[in-house]
XYZ file of C-alpha atoms in Angstrom:
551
model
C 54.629 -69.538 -0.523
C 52.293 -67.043 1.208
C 48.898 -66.929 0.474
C 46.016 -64.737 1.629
C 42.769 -66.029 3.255
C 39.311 -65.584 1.809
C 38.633 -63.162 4.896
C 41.179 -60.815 4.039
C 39.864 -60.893 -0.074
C 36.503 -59.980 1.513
C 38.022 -57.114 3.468
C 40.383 -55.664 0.751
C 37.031 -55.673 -1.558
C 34.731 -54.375 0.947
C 37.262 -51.341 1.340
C 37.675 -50.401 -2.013
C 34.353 -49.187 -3.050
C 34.663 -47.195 0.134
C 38.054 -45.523 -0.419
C 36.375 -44.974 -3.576
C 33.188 -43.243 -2.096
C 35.313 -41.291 0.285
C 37.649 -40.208 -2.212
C 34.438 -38.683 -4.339
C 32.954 -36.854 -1.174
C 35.914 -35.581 -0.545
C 36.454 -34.143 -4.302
C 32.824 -32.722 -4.345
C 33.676 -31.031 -0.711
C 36.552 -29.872 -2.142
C 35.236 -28.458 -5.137
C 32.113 -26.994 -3.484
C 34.511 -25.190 -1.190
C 36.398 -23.809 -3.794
C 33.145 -22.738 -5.953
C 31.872 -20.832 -2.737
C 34.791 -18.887 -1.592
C 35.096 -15.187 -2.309
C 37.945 -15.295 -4.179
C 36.031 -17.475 -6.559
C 33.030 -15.369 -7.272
C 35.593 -12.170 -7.961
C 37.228 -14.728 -10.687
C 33.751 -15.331 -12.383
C 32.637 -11.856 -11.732
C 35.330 -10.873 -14.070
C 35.136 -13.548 -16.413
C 31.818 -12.183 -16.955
C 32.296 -8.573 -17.578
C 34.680 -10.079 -20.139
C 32.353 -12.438 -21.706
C 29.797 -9.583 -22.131
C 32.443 -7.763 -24.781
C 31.920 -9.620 -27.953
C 27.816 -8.733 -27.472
C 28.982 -4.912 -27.071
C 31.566 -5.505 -30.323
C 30.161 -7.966 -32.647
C 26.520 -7.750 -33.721
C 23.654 -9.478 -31.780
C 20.710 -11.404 -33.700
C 18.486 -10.396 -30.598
C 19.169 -6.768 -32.224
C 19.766 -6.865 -35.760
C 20.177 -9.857 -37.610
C 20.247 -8.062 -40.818
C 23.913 -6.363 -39.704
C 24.759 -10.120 -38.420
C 24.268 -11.631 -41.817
C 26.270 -9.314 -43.479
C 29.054 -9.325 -41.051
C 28.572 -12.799 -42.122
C 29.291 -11.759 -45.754
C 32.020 -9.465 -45.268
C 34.292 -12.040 -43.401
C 33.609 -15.578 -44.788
C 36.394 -17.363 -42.965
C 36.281 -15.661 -39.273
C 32.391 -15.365 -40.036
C 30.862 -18.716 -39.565
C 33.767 -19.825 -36.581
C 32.394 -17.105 -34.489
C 29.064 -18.115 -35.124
C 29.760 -22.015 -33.807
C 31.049 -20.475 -30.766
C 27.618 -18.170 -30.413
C 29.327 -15.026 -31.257
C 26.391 -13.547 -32.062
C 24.327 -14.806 -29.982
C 26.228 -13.894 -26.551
C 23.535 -13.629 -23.705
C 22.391 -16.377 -24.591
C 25.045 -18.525 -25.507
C 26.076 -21.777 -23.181
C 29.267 -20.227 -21.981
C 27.887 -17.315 -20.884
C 24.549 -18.777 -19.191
C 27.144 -21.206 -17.571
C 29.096 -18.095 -16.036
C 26.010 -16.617 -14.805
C 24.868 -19.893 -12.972
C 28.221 -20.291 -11.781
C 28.523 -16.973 -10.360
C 24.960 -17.414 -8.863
C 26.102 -20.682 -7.122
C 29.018 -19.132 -5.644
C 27.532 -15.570 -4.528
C 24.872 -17.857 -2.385
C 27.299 -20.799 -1.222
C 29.427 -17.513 -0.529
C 27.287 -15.100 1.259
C 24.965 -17.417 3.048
C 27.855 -18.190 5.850
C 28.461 -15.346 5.901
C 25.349 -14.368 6.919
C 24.686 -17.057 9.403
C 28.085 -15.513 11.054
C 26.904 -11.770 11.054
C 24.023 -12.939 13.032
C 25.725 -14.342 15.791
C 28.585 -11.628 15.645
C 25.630 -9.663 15.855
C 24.045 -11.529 19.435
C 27.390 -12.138 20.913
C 28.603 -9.586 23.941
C 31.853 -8.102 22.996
C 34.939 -10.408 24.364
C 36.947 -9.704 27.388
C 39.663 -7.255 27.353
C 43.267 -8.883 27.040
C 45.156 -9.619 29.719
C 48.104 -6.925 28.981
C 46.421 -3.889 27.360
C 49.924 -2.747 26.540
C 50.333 -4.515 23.734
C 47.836 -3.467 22.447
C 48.697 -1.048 19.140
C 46.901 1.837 20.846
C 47.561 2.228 24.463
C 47.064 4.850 27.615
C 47.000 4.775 31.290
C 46.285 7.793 33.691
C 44.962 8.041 37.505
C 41.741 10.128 38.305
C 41.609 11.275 41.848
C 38.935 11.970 44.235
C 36.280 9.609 42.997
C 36.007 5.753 42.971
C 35.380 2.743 40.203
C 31.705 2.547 39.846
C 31.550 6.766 39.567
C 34.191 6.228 36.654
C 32.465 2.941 34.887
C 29.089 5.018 34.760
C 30.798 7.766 33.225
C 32.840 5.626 31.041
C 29.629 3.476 30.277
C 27.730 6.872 29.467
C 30.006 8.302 26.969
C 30.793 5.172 25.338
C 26.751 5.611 23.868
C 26.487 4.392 20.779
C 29.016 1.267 21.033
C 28.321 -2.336 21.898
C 28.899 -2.364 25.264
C 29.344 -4.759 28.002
C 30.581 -4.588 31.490
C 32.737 -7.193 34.002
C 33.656 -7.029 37.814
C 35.851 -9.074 39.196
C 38.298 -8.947 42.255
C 37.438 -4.540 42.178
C 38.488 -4.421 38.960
C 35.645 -3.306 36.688
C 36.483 -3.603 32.766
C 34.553 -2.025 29.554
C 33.975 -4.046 26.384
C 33.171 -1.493 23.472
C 32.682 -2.135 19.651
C 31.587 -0.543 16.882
C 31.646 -0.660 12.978
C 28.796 -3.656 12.368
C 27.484 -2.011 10.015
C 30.151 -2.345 8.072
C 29.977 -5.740 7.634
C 26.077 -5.268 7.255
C 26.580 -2.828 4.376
C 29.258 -5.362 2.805
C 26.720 -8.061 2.872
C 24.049 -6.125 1.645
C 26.302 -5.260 -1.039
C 26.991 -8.672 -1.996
C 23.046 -9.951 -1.891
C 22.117 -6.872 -3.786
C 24.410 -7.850 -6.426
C 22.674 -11.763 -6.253
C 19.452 -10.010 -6.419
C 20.633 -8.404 -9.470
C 21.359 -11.038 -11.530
C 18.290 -12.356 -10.377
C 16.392 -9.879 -12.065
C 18.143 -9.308 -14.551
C 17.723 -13.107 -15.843
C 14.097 -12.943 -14.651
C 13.757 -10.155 -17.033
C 15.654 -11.739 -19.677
C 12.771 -14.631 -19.397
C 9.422 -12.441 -19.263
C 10.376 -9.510 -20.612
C 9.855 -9.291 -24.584
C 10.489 -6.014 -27.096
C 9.145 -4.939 -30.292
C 9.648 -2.524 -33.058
C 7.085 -0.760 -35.142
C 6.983 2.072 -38.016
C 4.096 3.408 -37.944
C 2.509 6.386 -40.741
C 1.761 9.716 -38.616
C -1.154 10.586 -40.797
C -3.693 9.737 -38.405
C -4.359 6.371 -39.450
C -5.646 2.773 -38.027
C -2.030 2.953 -36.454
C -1.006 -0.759 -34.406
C -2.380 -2.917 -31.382
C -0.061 -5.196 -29.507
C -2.603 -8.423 -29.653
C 0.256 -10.336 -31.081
C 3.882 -10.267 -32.312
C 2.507 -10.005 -36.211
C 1.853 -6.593 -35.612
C 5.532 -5.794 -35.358
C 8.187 -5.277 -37.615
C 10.518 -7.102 -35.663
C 9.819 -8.522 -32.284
C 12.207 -9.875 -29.538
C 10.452 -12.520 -26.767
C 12.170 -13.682 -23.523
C 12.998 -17.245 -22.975
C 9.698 -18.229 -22.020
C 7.452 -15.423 -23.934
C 5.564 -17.261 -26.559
C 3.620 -13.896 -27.715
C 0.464 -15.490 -27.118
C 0.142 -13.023 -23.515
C 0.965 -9.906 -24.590
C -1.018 -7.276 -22.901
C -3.728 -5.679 -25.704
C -3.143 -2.233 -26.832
C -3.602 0.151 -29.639
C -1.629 3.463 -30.533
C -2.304 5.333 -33.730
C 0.081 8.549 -34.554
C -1.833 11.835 -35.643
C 1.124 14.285 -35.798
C 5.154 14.234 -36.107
C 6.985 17.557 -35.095
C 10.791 17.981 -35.627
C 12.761 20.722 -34.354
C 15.804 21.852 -36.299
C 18.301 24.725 -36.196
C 19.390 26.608 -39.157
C 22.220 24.030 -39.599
C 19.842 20.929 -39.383
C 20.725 19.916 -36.185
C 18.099 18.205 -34.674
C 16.520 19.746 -31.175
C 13.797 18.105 -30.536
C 10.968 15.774 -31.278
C 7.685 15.053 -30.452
C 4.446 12.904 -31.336
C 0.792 13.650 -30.727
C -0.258 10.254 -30.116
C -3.278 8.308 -28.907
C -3.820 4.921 -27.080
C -6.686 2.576 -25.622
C -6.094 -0.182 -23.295
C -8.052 -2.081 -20.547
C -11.432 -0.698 -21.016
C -11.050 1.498 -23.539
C -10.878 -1.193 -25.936
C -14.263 -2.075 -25.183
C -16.094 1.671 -25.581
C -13.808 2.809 -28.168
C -12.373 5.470 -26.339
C -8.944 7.325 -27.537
C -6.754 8.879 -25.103
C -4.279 11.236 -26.401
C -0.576 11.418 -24.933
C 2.268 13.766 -26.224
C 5.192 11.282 -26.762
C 8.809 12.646 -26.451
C 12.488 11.143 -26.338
C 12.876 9.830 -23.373
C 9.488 10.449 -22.267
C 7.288 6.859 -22.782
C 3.811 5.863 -22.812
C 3.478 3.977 -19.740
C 0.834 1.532 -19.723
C -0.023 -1.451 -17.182
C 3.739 -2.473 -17.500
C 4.565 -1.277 -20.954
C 5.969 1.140 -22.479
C 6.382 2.799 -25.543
C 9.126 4.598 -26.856
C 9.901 7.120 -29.811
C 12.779 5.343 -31.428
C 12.828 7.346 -34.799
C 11.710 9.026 -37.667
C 11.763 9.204 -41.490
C 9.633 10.026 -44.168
C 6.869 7.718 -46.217
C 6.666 8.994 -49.967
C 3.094 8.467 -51.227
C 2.795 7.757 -55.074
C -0.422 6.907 -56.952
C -0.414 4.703 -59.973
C -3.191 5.196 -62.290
C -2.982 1.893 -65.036
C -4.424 2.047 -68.790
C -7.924 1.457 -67.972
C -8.049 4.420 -65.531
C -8.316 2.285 -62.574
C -5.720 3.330 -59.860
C -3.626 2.257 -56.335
C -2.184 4.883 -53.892
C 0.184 3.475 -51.715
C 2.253 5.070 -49.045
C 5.314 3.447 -47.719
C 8.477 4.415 -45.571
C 11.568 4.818 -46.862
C 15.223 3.946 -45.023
C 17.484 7.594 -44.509
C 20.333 7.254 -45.849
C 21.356 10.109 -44.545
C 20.913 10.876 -40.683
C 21.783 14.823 -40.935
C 19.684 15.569 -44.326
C 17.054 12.512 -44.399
C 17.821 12.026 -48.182
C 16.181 8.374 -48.093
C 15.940 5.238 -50.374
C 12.945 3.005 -50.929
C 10.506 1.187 -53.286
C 7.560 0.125 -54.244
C 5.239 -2.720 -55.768
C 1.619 -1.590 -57.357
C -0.141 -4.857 -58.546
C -2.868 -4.122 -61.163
C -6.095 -3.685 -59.840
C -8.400 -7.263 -59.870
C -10.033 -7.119 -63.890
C -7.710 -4.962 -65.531
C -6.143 -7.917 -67.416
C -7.584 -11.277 -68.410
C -5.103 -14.172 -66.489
C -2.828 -13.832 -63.588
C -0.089 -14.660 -65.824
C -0.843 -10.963 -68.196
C -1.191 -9.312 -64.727
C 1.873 -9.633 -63.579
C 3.592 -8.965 -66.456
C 2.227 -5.642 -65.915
C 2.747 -4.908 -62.900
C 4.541 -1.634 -61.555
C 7.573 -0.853 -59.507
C 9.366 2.245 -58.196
C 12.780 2.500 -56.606
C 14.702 5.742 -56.096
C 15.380 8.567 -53.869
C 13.591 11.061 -51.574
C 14.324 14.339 -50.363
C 12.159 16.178 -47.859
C 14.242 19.472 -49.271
C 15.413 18.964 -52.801
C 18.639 20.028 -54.058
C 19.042 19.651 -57.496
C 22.670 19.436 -59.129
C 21.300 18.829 -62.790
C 19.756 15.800 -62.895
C 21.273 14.543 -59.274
C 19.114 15.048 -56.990
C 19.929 15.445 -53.291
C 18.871 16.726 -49.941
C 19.755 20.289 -47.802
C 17.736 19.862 -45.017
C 16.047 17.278 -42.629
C 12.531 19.055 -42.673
C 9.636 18.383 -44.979
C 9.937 21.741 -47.162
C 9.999 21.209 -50.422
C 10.036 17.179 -51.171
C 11.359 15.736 -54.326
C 11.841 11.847 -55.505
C 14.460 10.424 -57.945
C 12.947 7.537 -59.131
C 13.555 4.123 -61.971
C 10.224 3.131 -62.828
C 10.104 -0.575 -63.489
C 7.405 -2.559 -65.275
C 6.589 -6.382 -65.161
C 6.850 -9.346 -62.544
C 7.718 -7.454 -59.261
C 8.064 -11.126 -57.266
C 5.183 -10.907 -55.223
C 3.540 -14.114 -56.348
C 6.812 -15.723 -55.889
C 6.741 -16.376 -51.819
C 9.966 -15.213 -51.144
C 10.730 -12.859 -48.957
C 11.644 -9.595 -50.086
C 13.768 -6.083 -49.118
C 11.195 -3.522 -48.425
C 13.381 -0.760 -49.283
C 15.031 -2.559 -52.580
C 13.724 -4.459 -55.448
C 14.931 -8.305 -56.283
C 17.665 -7.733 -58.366
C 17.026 -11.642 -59.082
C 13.873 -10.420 -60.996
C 15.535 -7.249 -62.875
C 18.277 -9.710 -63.847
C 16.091 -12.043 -65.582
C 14.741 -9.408 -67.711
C 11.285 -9.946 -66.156
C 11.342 -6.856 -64.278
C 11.999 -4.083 -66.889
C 13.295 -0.436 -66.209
C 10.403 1.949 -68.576
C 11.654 5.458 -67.251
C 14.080 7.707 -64.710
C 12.554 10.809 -63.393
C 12.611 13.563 -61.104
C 9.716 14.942 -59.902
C 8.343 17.172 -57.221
C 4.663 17.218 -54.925
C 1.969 16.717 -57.425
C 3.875 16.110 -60.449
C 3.244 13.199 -62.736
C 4.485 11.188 -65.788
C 3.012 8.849 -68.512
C 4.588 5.531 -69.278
C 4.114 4.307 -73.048
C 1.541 2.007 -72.164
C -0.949 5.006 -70.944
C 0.321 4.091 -66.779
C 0.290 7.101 -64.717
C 2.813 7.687 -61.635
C 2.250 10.937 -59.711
C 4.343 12.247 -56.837
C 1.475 13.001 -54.129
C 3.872 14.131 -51.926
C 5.198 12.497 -48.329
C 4.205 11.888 -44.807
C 6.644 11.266 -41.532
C 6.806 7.967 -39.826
C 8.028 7.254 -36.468
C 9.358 4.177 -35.152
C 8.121 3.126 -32.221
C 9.074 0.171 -28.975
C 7.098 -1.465 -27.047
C 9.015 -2.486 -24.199
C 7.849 -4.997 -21.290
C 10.297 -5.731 -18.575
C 8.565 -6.580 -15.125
C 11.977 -7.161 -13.253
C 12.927 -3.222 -14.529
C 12.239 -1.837 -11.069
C 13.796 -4.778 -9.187
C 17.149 -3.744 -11.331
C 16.763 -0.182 -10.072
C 16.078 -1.449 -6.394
C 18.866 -3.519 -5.854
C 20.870 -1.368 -7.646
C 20.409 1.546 -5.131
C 20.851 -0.838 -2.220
C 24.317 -2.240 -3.609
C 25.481 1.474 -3.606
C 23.606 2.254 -0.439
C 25.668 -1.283 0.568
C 29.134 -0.045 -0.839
C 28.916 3.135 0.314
C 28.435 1.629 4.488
C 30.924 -0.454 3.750
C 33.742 1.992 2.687
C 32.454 4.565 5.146
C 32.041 2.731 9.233
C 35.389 1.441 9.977
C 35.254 -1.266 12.354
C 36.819 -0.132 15.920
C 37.295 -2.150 19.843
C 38.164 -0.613 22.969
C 38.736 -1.686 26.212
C 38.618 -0.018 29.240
C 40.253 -1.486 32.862
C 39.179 0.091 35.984
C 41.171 -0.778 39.596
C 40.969 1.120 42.657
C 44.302 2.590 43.236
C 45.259 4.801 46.497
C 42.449 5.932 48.415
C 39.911 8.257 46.101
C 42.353 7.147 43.308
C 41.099 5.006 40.385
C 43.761 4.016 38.217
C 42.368 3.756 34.124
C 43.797 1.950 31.320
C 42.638 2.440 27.691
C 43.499 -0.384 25.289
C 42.199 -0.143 21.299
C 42.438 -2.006 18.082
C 41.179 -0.833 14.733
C 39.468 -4.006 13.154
C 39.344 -3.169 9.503
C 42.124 -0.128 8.494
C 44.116 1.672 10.405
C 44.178 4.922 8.974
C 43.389 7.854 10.943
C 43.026 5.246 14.114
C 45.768 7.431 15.893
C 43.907 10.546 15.928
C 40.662 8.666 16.824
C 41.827 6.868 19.679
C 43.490 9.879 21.026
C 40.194 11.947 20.591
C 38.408 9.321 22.580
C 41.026 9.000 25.693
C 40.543 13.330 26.186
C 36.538 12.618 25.829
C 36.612 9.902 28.456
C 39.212 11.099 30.843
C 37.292 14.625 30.475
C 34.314 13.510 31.462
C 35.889 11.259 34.018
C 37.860 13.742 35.851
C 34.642 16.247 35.791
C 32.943 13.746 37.251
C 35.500 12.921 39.671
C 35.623 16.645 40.518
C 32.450 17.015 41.312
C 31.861 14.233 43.407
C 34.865 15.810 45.428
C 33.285 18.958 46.073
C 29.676 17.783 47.328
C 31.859 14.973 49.569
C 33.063 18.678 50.738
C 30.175 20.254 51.423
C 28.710 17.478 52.976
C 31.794 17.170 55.383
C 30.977 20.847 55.766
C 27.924 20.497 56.936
């Protein structure tokens, strides 16, 4: 029976946890490797361009979560599963933040060799010539007379300008080292950081930058300031925007123009505007700016946008005891080519008209209905035949009793809560048309005129400070690609040996480093320039060697 000693149960544990520890290192080098070669980054490159297609099909929270809710509605099995896997939330879901860092990791584990390499490529002289420049794939020999080797190597060395050059004597034979075509490798790198950069400021501006959405009455009134995301309709922060920096500005809207063609095609729009910020907000002053599509406000960073436009019927409700409320609201276009729009509105009784809270709002008024900024009439159906504010008509259900707004929920500005209307607590008094100024009387004495309507625009504030980083390194990855496609890298060598007497016997050796095409003609072009200028040379050193003999 064998048995082992306690030295060699010492050594076989001692060796394990190292096998163990060398088997790790040699899985993270492995992996690292893997994660930082090229091939790698093009994989998650792709897979991220394919990621980003649900956020261009399905509908984003970030941008409406109203359409996301009722995609919701409409598919109630596929619905929620799409929304475990972040569907709808796609930029920033975990899959697709962990393709971005991935592809981060690799472009810089990828490119910084790289680099490193260029650098030295970059110091190095260019190698010696081979030994047999006939195998070379481009090849040609020829004899100049009447001039020697050093004559030739300057005139090699002067029309080689331009190339990376280096020159080596040995034993009379003189040899040319020429390259060319770095910057192709410099453009391909530049390329590749310009692309890091990219998503570098693209996820800085995905962190700072923050966007939000206003309507705003163009009658000239108290308009919006951007002290805080309340004063937004909707509002979308970066990662680490918490709304409390927001740079401090006011806009108010005097004027809306819309230009149309016969057909109600829109042309053109346009808002008289005006703005304070910085010190303005201090002495009151209003600067006025002329904001177009396409055209923004640009202010310290931000900037604001014309997004839209619509109409904002204004109605005046005048209850039983003669006290009234004029209230003017926007209303949603339904219809993008004619602007017929839908909307309502809540009047709550003026404070006194009735005794308790409970009697007020069982008297309070509602409105829901149409609007037409040109009214059409088919009988009693009202609709609209053109987009501009000519003759403006409302179709409208006149409601009477507890709108919900004591309840604290939240409501649809453009509908009422059907909740309310079923329970009988909201209570439909009267359908009417009626046009600019027009009025009618309710049984209990209330009065609802038609004052007419005013346009709205909607208007973004936008705040990206990486925006012009985007544009930079955009232009320098084309400015990259474009070097890269272009300078072809190219090596020639060039032997020089004394031959007969006043003979020098040249041989041209080249190899295209990157493609070969059109290499032939190049190389070709190159051997006449030299050999040219070689033979002039040669030529003329032959004739003043005359003269001189001459003399």
């Amino acid at each position: 029976m064998v048995t082992s000693s306690p030295r060699e149960d010492t050594n076989s544990r001692t060796t394990q946890p190292q096998r163990a520890t060398s088997r790790l290192l040699a899985l993270i080098r492995n992996t690292w490797r893997t994660l930082t070669s090229m091939g790698t980054a093009l994989v998650l490159l792709f897979l991220l361009a394919l990621a980003a297609i649900p956020g261009a099909l399905l509908p984003q929270r970030s941008l409406n979560e109203a359409r996301v809710d009722e995609y919701l509605i409409e598919h109630p099995t596929l619905g929620p599963w799409l929304d475990r896997v972040q569907a709808f939330d796609v930029f920033s879901s975990f899959w697709f933040t962990a393709i971005y860092v991935l592809l981060f990791i690799s472009l810089v584990g990828c490119l910084t060799p790289r680099l490193v390499e260029h650098v030295r490529s970059l110091r190095a002289v260019p190698v010696p010539a081979p030994r047999n420049l006939g195998r070379l794939p481009k090849h040609h020999e020829a004899q100049v007379s009447g001039t020697d080797v050093p004559t030739v190597a300057a005139a090699v060395d002067a029309r080689l300008r331009g190339w990376r050059r280096t020159t080596r004597t040995q034993d009379g034979t003189t040899e040319i080292s020429a390259e060319k075509g770095y910057l192709r490798e410099f453009g391909n790198i530049v390329f590749h950081f310009s692309l890091l950069g990219l998503l570098v400021a693209i996820a800085a501006g995905k962190m700072f930058s923050y966007e939000g959405n206003v309507i705003v009455v163009a009658d000239g009134g108290p308009g919006f300031c951007t002290a805080s995301p309340a004063a937004f309709d909707s509002f979308r922060a970066g990662n680490i925007v918490d709304g409390t920096s927001l740079y401090p500005m006011c806009v108010r809207v005097n004027d809306f123009q819309a230009t149309y063609l016969e057909n109600g095609q829109a042309v053109g729009f346009q808002a008289n505007v005006e703005y304070q910020a910085g010190d303005d907000l201090q002495t009151g002053t209003w600067r006025p700016y002329l904001l177009k599509v396409n055209e923004p406000l640009r202010v310290a960073g931000d900037r604001v946008y014309l997004q839209g436009h619509g109409y904002a019927p204004t109605f005046t409700v005048t209850f039983p005891d003669g006290q009234s409320r004029t209230q003017t609201l926007q209303w949603r276009p339904e219809d993008q080519i004619t602007f017929l729009s839908s909307g309502a509105m809540r009047f709550d009784p003026p404070g006194g008209t009735y005794a308790d809270d409970r009697e007020r709002r069982r008297n309070q008024i509602a409105i829901q209905g149409l609007f037409a900024p040109t009214a059409q009439l088919d009988g009693t159906l009202l609709s609209s035949r053109f987009p501009e504010l000519q003759d403006p008509a409302v179709a409208i259900d006149i409601y009477k009793g507890d709108t919900g707004l004591d309840t604290g929920r939240p409501q649809s500005l453009f509908t009422l809560d059907e909740r309310m209307i079923g329970q009988n607590r909201l209570t439909k008094m009267e359908r009417v048309n009626l046009k600019a100024g027009e009025q009618t009387r309710l049984d209990d004495g209330t009065v609802v005129r038609f004052d007419g309507a005013e346009p709205f625009v909607n208007l973004q504030v936008s705040h990206d400070p990486a925006q012009i980083w985007v544009l930079v390194f955009s232009m320098t990855m084309m400015g990259g690609l474009l070097v890269s496609l272009i300078v072809r890298r190219r090596r020639v060598w060039v032997r020089l040996s004394p031959a007969a007497p006043g003979t020098v016997n040249v041989e041209l050796g080249g190899l295209a480093r990157t493609d070969n095409s059109g290499w032939g003609e190049e190389f070709e072009r190159l051997t006449e320039r030299l050999l040219a200028d070689v033979s002039a040379r040669g030529d003329s050193s032959q004739q003043d060697e005359k003269k001189a003999d001459r003399a």
